[in-house]
Amino acid sequence: MTLLRSPPSFLINAFTPYLFPPKYPFHFSLRHRKCFPSQFPLSFLASSPTSFVANAAATLIDEQPLSSRFHISRGYPMPFGATLRDGGVNFAIYSANATSATLCLIILSDLHHNRVTEHIPLDPYINKTGDVWHVLLKGDFKDMLYGYKLDGKFLPEEGHYYDSSRILLDPYAKAVISRGEFGALGPDSNCWPQMAGMVPSSDDEFDWEGDLPLKYPQKDLIIYEMHVRGFTKHESSRTEFPGTYLGVVEKLDHLKELGVNCIELMPCHEFNELEYFSYNSSLGDYKYSSAGVRNCGRDGINEIKFLIKEAHKRGMEVVMDVVFNHTAEGNEKGPIISFRGIDNSIYYMLAPKGEFYNYSGCGNTFNCNHPIVRQFIVDCLRYWVTEMHVDGFRFDLASILTRCSSLWDRVNVFGASIDAEELETGTPLSSPPLIDLISNDPILRRVKLIAEAWDTGGLYQVGTFPHWGIWSEWNGKYRDTVRQFIKGTDGFAGKFAECLCGSPNLYQGGGRKPWNSINFICAHDGFTLADLVTYNNKHNLPNGENNNDGENHNNSWNCGQEGEFANASVKKLRKRQMRNFFLSLMVSQGVPLIYMGDEYGHTKGGNNNTYCHDNYLNYFRWDKKEESSSDLFRFCQLMTKFRKECESLGLEDFPTSERLQWHGHFPGTPDWSKTSRFVSFTLMDLAKGEIYVAFNTSHLPVTISLPERPGYRWEPLVDTSKPSPWDFLAADLPHRDFAVQQYTQFLDANLYPMLSYSSIILLLTPDPNP
């Protein structure tokens, strides 16, 4: 499952922090991106096959260069990008097929008027080494930005799109600057105003205050998937800078209160928030960075660094959602922004006549396993770890990263050939060079690496993603199974039990562990937890696509009535089901992931594809959270606390019979038949003693017999059928002893009554009257 249905994303510049938030900041997906296998990850950097035509991008006005500004010398071919060196700035860019290159320097005021401040033509005999164009400049770079003009063939049928009138973004730029105000049109109402990269400065400093990686064992993580803009954009957040990194910092204590120790930030990289302007003209005025274009993007970089530092101070790691499967340049009708004008045939998967492969559902597919492209990806990841201090990455549509590149053969990938070996472009590889490179990189192999192990081309690798023993996966099979079992579908009892154990059926055989499974029930794409129990069908008409977008198979159940307006009994059942889902997530082996807003029951009105809504549908409602503070939020908070207190709910390896025993309505007699809707187990815990957990997803109540433990008795802790606060009998709950006494007649007989669609947790305690 993933986000990007129809993302208003920009280019795949994964170096660049989100200085300007997306206009449609949430479930970005392309209208032509058909859900597969269920819904798809947020590819923030994507663009649709219907992207604006190439000539829609801004063309700058040529002016005579002011050669007196800079001292120009040959420069160096490495490293790529703009870097400080020898008292100046070295510029280097790869292009194997360009016949000429010009460095374009643009001061901020000229950028807003579509003017180039100075051209620096590069001599192919002096300023080129191999396929790298380079130059070293010394001078005053204050408020200076840069881009390139490259010339060569414009022959799409051969895969080339060179156009010397275009100013191209450097893929290695550390910040991208365009409009200073979020949602503002460019000159002549252009939706694609010119963009340029930040020139580095010796003044680029940030005080990390000794910040170091937290290095939590992955088995101990509780992940919270968050959208930066949506988290604090609603007026009820009462933050000074709503919808920004600084706004998130103001609300980090909420996550601490919830019990989260890892934030998964949905993509924070630059893209064009007006890509779909003609479709949705709602504008805003906030930026992910409150600094906007101030200091040419440097202040914006420091703001995201500040967020990461403050998260670490509160004991929370930060994982970045990155999208290396496609870019905003779309198919042959898309704009020329960066990669396409630099070397289209290198950066994209192309068919023999220049057509774009579309495994991303967004018009193009990044050529990830080409040597130049995979090195670019690794360089991006290293930058975010070493410079930005992130703790790991979640890779959107990661199966694309396993497909062979255009013109795949052993020579261009490994430097050696094997007779008769030639694979078609896009063929899945068992040992993809990119995954190999990341997995064995001395910096990257020690951070969290999480794959969304599918793509829109039909490749589904949950449980089989090439992993080198260190990659984890978004477990889409866990999501589907838990949804089916909790809503009472026959035939899922055994599969649900596997999910509770960390999905050994998927990961044990390949040598992986429970923590390689990232368990989730809801995520950015698809129904929220509240909508999962409120709607049988998607309600996506507000998206403007006649309800044709979004996933049709959600495995949801409205509990008897469609929509939020329902009778009291239906509403009670919905609350019970939400607690059932959250409890199952917290007692499962593996790593739980919570979607932003589910802790208070956020609704999107049944819309499961809200990519185009920069409004209340996607905004975290802090007022609703306060209303839920003594209800669902309290339950979620206590369940995460319980999980962290239990040594047995985050095991290093899969549980065995020495620790775990299965039961049915009677001890030791589990029912794995196709009609079974009851699963229970006991688990030995070094901190809590023995724990009994049971799920009754039948429409009928049942009285169960509990395992006999001489000298001990079972005491209730959680019963999702009870109203709050009696659903979780916390130690500090007033009148807790009185509530426990209500179960005495059953527990004395070693019995427990369970209502339909309910789940329980019991703890084994010494019997005061043995």
Short mmCIF file of C-alpha atoms in Angstrom, two decimals, residues 455-747:
data_model
loop_
_atom_site.label_atom_id
_atom_site.label_comp_id
_atom_site.label_asym_id
_atom_site.label_seq_id
_atom_site.Cartn_x
_atom_site.Cartn_y
_atom_site.Cartn_z
CA ASP A 455 5.02 -1.43 -7.93
CA THR A 456 2.21 -0.61 -10.35
CA GLY A 457 3.63 -2.87 -13.06
CA GLY A 458 2.40 -5.99 -11.27
CA LEU A 459 5.56 -6.85 -9.36
CA TYR A 460 4.64 -7.85 -5.78
CA GLN A 461 7.58 -8.86 -3.57
CA VAL A 462 6.22 -8.86 -0.01
CA GLY A 463 8.24 -11.60 1.64
CA THR A 464 10.61 -11.97 -1.34
CA PHE A 465 12.25 -8.55 -1.69
CA PRO A 466 16.06 -8.90 -2.07
CA HIS A 467 17.15 -8.09 1.46
CA TRP A 468 20.77 -8.97 2.28
CA GLY A 469 19.47 -9.71 5.77
CA ILE A 470 18.89 -6.05 6.63
CA TRP A 471 15.91 -4.80 4.59
CA SER A 472 12.44 -4.65 6.09
CA GLU A 473 9.14 -4.48 4.22
CA TRP A 474 5.81 -2.75 4.55
CA ASN A 475 3.80 -5.92 5.12
CA GLY A 476 0.77 -5.45 2.87
CA LYS A 477 -0.28 -9.04 3.53
CA TYR A 478 -0.47 -8.27 7.25
CA ARG A 479 -2.79 -5.34 6.52
CA ASP A 480 -5.10 -7.37 4.31
CA THR A 481 -5.27 -10.37 6.63
CA VAL A 482 -5.92 -8.40 9.83
CA ARG A 483 -8.65 -6.37 8.11
CA GLN A 484 -10.35 -9.54 6.92
CA PHE A 485 -10.18 -11.37 10.25
CA ILE A 486 -11.24 -8.49 12.50
CA LYS A 487 -14.32 -7.79 10.40
CA GLY A 488 -15.33 -11.43 10.71
CA THR A 489 -14.45 -12.97 7.35
CA ASP A 490 -14.24 -16.77 7.39
CA GLY A 491 -11.04 -18.53 6.50
CA PHE A 492 -8.50 -16.16 8.06
CA ALA A 493 -7.92 -17.51 11.60
CA GLY A 494 -4.70 -19.32 10.71
CA LYS A 495 -3.35 -16.46 8.62
CA PHE A 496 -4.18 -14.02 11.41
CA ALA A 497 -2.19 -16.18 13.84
CA GLU A 498 0.80 -15.97 11.48
CA CYS A 499 0.48 -12.18 11.51
CA LEU A 500 0.50 -12.18 15.31
CA CYS A 501 3.79 -14.12 15.20
CA GLY A 502 5.55 -11.66 12.87
CA SER A 503 4.66 -13.43 9.60
CA PRO A 504 7.17 -16.31 9.77
CA ASN A 505 5.52 -17.69 6.63
CA LEU A 506 6.99 -14.69 4.80
CA TYR A 507 10.27 -13.99 6.56
CA GLN A 508 11.58 -16.97 8.50
CA GLY A 509 12.55 -19.04 5.49
CA GLY A 510 14.70 -16.26 4.08
CA GLY A 511 16.64 -15.87 7.30
CA ARG A 512 14.90 -12.69 8.42
CA LYS A 513 13.29 -11.86 11.73
CA PRO A 514 9.91 -10.56 12.96
CA TRP A 515 11.22 -6.98 12.92
CA ASN A 516 11.68 -7.23 9.16
CA SER A 517 7.88 -6.97 8.99
CA ILE A 518 6.54 -3.42 9.24
CA ASN A 519 2.97 -4.09 10.37
CA PHE A 520 0.27 -1.60 9.47
CA ILE A 521 -3.50 -1.55 9.14
CA CYS A 522 -3.88 1.93 7.70
CA ALA A 523 -1.44 4.30 6.00
CA HIS A 524 -1.43 7.50 3.97
CA ASP A 525 -3.09 5.76 1.08
CA GLY A 526 -6.53 4.27 1.53
CA PHE A 527 -9.06 4.48 4.34
CA THR A 528 -8.19 5.88 7.74
CA LEU A 529 -8.91 3.64 10.73
CA ALA A 530 -12.22 5.42 11.39
CA ASP A 531 -13.27 5.16 7.74
CA LEU A 532 -12.29 1.50 7.67
CA VAL A 533 -15.16 0.78 10.08
CA THR A 534 -17.56 3.39 8.64
CA TYR A 535 -17.62 2.78 4.88
CA ASN A 536 -18.01 -0.27 2.69
CA ASN A 537 -17.30 1.77 -0.43
CA LYS A 538 -14.98 4.61 -1.34
CA HIS A 539 -16.52 8.09 -1.67
CA ASN A 540 -14.06 9.93 -3.90
CA LEU A 541 -16.32 12.26 -5.90
CA PRO A 542 -14.62 15.39 -4.45
CA ASN A 543 -11.45 14.30 -6.25
CA GLY A 544 -13.01 15.23 -9.59
CA GLU A 545 -12.49 11.84 -11.22
CA ASN A 546 -16.06 10.55 -11.06
CA ASN A 547 -15.14 8.16 -8.23
CA ASN A 548 -12.90 6.19 -10.59
CA ASP A 549 -9.69 6.83 -8.68
CA GLY A 550 -8.57 5.04 -5.53
CA GLU A 551 -8.65 1.41 -4.46
CA ASN A 552 -11.92 -0.49 -4.85
CA HIS A 553 -10.99 -3.43 -2.61
CA ASN A 554 -10.50 -2.02 0.86
CA ASN A 555 -11.54 -5.00 3.03
CA SER A 556 -13.60 -2.56 5.08
CA TRP A 557 -16.91 -2.97 6.92
CA ASN A 558 -19.27 -0.18 7.91
CA CYS A 559 -20.66 -2.16 10.87
CA GLY A 560 -24.20 -2.06 9.50
CA GLN A 561 -24.76 1.44 8.10
CA GLU A 562 -22.84 3.43 5.49
CA GLY A 563 -21.42 6.78 6.56
CA GLU A 564 -20.92 8.74 9.74
CA PHE A 565 -24.63 9.24 10.46
CA ALA A 566 -25.61 5.97 12.09
CA ASN A 567 -27.53 4.72 15.10
CA ALA A 568 -25.99 4.41 18.55
CA SER A 569 -25.39 0.65 18.42
CA VAL A 570 -23.52 0.93 15.11
CA LYS A 571 -21.35 3.73 16.49
CA LYS A 572 -20.52 1.66 19.57
CA LEU A 573 -19.51 -1.28 17.39
CA ARG A 574 -17.30 0.98 15.28
CA LYS A 575 -15.43 2.20 18.36
CA ARG A 576 -15.00 -1.41 19.45
CA GLN A 577 -13.62 -2.39 16.06
CA MET A 578 -11.13 0.47 16.07
CA ARG A 579 -9.87 -0.72 19.44
CA ASN A 580 -9.72 -4.29 18.10
CA PHE A 581 -7.56 -3.19 15.19
CA PHE A 582 -5.22 -1.17 17.36
CA LEU A 583 -4.89 -3.95 19.92
CA SER A 584 -4.04 -6.48 17.22
CA LEU A 585 -1.35 -4.12 15.90
CA MET A 586 0.21 -3.70 19.34
CA VAL A 587 0.28 -7.41 20.30
CA SER A 588 1.76 -8.57 16.97
CA GLN A 589 5.43 -9.45 16.63
CA GLY A 590 7.13 -7.13 14.18
CA VAL A 591 7.21 -3.34 14.01
CA PRO A 592 3.88 -1.48 14.34
CA LEU A 593 3.20 1.58 12.21
CA ILE A 594 0.47 4.07 13.17
CA TYR A 595 -0.98 6.45 10.58
CA MET A 596 -1.30 10.10 11.56
CA GLY A 597 -4.71 10.85 13.04
CA ASP A 598 -5.79 7.27 13.63
CA GLU A 599 -5.07 7.72 17.32
CA TYR A 600 -8.15 9.93 17.63
CA GLY A 601 -10.27 8.50 14.80
CA HIS A 602 -9.64 10.96 11.96
CA THR A 603 -12.08 10.66 9.07
CA LYS A 604 -11.76 11.65 5.44
CA GLY A 605 -15.42 11.05 4.75
CA GLY A 606 -14.78 7.76 3.01
CA ASN A 607 -12.34 9.27 0.52
CA ASN A 608 -9.46 6.82 0.12
CA ASN A 609 -7.39 8.88 -2.32
CA THR A 610 -7.13 12.43 -0.96
CA TYR A 611 -4.04 13.42 -2.95
CA CYS A 612 -5.69 16.60 -4.23
CA HIS A 613 -6.98 18.03 -0.96
CA ASP A 614 -5.02 20.61 0.92
CA ASN A 615 -7.81 21.02 3.47
CA TYR A 616 -9.49 19.55 6.53
CA LEU A 617 -9.69 16.08 4.93
CA ASN A 618 -5.96 15.73 5.37
CA TYR A 619 -5.31 18.01 8.32
CA PHE A 620 -4.73 16.58 11.78
CA ARG A 621 -7.62 17.85 13.89
CA TRP A 622 -6.16 18.85 17.24
CA ASP A 623 -9.60 19.78 18.50
CA LYS A 624 -10.84 16.25 17.75
CA LYS A 625 -7.78 14.81 19.44
CA GLU A 626 -8.64 16.68 22.62
CA GLU A 627 -12.20 15.38 22.45
CA SER A 628 -10.79 11.84 22.15
CA SER A 629 -8.22 12.27 24.94
CA SER A 630 -10.33 10.21 27.36
CA ASP A 631 -11.53 7.72 24.77
CA LEU A 632 -9.71 6.28 21.73
CA PHE A 633 -6.54 8.32 22.24
CA ARG A 634 -6.32 7.14 25.83
CA PHE A 635 -6.73 3.52 24.67
CA CYS A 636 -4.01 3.89 22.01
CA GLN A 637 -1.69 5.59 24.45
CA LEU A 638 -2.09 2.84 27.03
CA MET A 639 -1.71 0.07 24.44
CA THR A 640 1.60 1.49 23.16
CA LYS A 641 2.79 1.81 26.76
CA PHE A 642 1.78 -1.80 27.43
CA ARG A 643 3.65 -3.00 24.35
CA LYS A 644 6.84 -1.24 25.43
CA GLU A 645 6.55 -2.69 28.94
CA CYS A 646 6.24 -6.25 27.60
CA GLU A 647 9.52 -7.90 26.71
CA SER A 648 7.62 -10.56 24.76
CA LEU A 649 5.90 -8.20 22.28
CA GLY A 650 9.06 -7.16 20.47
CA LEU A 651 11.01 -10.38 20.18
CA GLU A 652 14.29 -10.67 18.33
CA ASP A 653 13.16 -13.96 16.81
CA PHE A 654 9.90 -15.75 16.08
CA PRO A 655 8.11 -17.16 19.15
CA THR A 656 8.28 -20.89 19.75
CA SER A 657 6.10 -23.27 21.75
CA GLU A 658 8.32 -22.70 24.78
CA ARG A 659 6.93 -19.20 25.01
CA LEU A 660 3.63 -19.21 23.11
CA GLN A 661 0.63 -21.55 23.30
CA TRP A 662 -2.52 -21.38 21.16
CA HIS A 663 -6.00 -21.84 22.58
CA GLY A 664 -9.59 -21.91 21.42
CA HIS A 665 -12.83 -21.67 23.37
CA PHE A 666 -11.08 -24.21 25.59
CA PRO A 667 -7.40 -24.22 26.62
CA GLY A 668 -4.98 -25.89 24.26
CA THR A 669 -7.59 -26.55 21.54
CA PRO A 670 -7.18 -23.86 18.85
CA ASP A 671 -9.65 -23.88 15.97
CA TRP A 672 -7.98 -23.35 12.59
CA SER A 673 -11.00 -24.37 10.55
CA LYS A 674 -12.29 -22.17 7.73
CA THR A 675 -15.29 -21.12 9.80
CA SER A 676 -13.26 -20.17 12.87
CA ARG A 677 -13.56 -16.57 14.04
CA PHE A 678 -11.77 -17.05 17.33
CA VAL A 679 -8.03 -16.88 18.03
CA SER A 680 -6.37 -16.81 21.45
CA PHE A 681 -2.93 -17.42 22.86
CA THR A 682 -0.86 -17.20 26.02
CA LEU A 683 2.59 -15.64 25.96
CA MET A 684 5.30 -15.89 28.60
CA ASP A 685 6.72 -12.44 29.37
CA LEU A 686 9.78 -11.75 31.52
CA ALA A 687 8.29 -8.46 32.73
CA LYS A 688 4.56 -9.21 32.99
CA GLY A 689 4.58 -12.92 33.68
CA GLU A 690 2.03 -14.71 31.51
CA ILE A 691 -0.33 -12.86 29.18
CA TYR A 692 -3.59 -14.16 27.71
CA VAL A 693 -4.88 -12.51 24.51
CA ALA A 694 -8.10 -13.45 22.69
CA PHE A 695 -10.04 -12.20 19.67
CA ASN A 696 -13.70 -13.03 19.07
CA THR A 697 -14.65 -11.72 15.62
CA SER A 698 -17.91 -13.63 15.45
CA HIS A 699 -21.29 -11.90 15.54
CA LEU A 700 -22.08 -14.13 18.53
CA PRO A 701 -20.85 -13.75 22.12
CA VAL A 702 -18.94 -16.60 23.71
CA THR A 703 -17.87 -17.64 27.22
CA ILE A 704 -14.36 -19.04 27.09
CA SER A 705 -12.48 -21.35 29.42
CA LEU A 706 -9.10 -20.07 30.54
CA PRO A 707 -5.90 -22.10 31.03
CA GLU A 708 -5.57 -23.52 34.54
CA ARG A 709 -2.65 -22.09 36.51
CA PRO A 710 -2.64 -23.48 40.09
CA GLY A 711 -1.92 -20.79 42.68
CA TYR A 712 -2.68 -18.03 40.19
CA ARG A 713 -5.72 -16.38 38.69
CA TRP A 714 -6.35 -14.35 35.57
CA GLU A 715 -7.02 -10.65 36.00
CA PRO A 716 -8.60 -8.47 33.28
CA LEU A 717 -6.55 -5.64 31.78
CA VAL A 718 -8.18 -4.91 28.40
CA ASP A 719 -11.66 -5.60 27.08
CA THR A 720 -12.54 -3.69 23.92
CA SER A 721 -16.27 -4.33 24.44
CA LYS A 722 -16.27 -2.01 27.44
CA PRO A 723 -16.73 1.75 27.15
CA SER A 724 -13.86 4.03 28.10
CA PRO A 725 -12.22 4.11 30.62
CA TRP A 726 -13.18 0.50 31.47
CA ASP A 727 -11.78 -0.74 28.14
CA PHE A 728 -8.28 -0.52 29.67
CA LEU A 729 -8.02 -1.02 33.43
CA ALA A 730 -4.86 1.01 34.01
CA ALA A 731 -3.23 0.84 37.44
CA ASP A 732 -4.13 4.46 38.23
CA LEU A 733 -7.78 4.16 37.15
CA PRO A 734 -10.15 5.31 39.92
CA HIS A 735 -12.36 2.48 41.19
CA ARG A 736 -10.26 -0.05 39.29
CA ASP A 737 -10.64 -2.68 42.04
CA PHE A 738 -14.40 -2.35 41.86
CA ALA A 739 -14.29 -2.91 38.09
CA VAL A 740 -12.14 -6.01 38.49
CA GLN A 741 -14.58 -7.42 41.04
CA GLN A 742 -17.31 -7.42 38.42
CA TYR A 743 -15.52 -10.36 36.76
CA THR A 744 -15.07 -12.37 39.99
CA GLN A 745 -17.81 -14.95 39.46
CA PHE A 746 -16.42 -15.81 36.03
CA LEU A 747 -12.73 -15.73 36.94
#
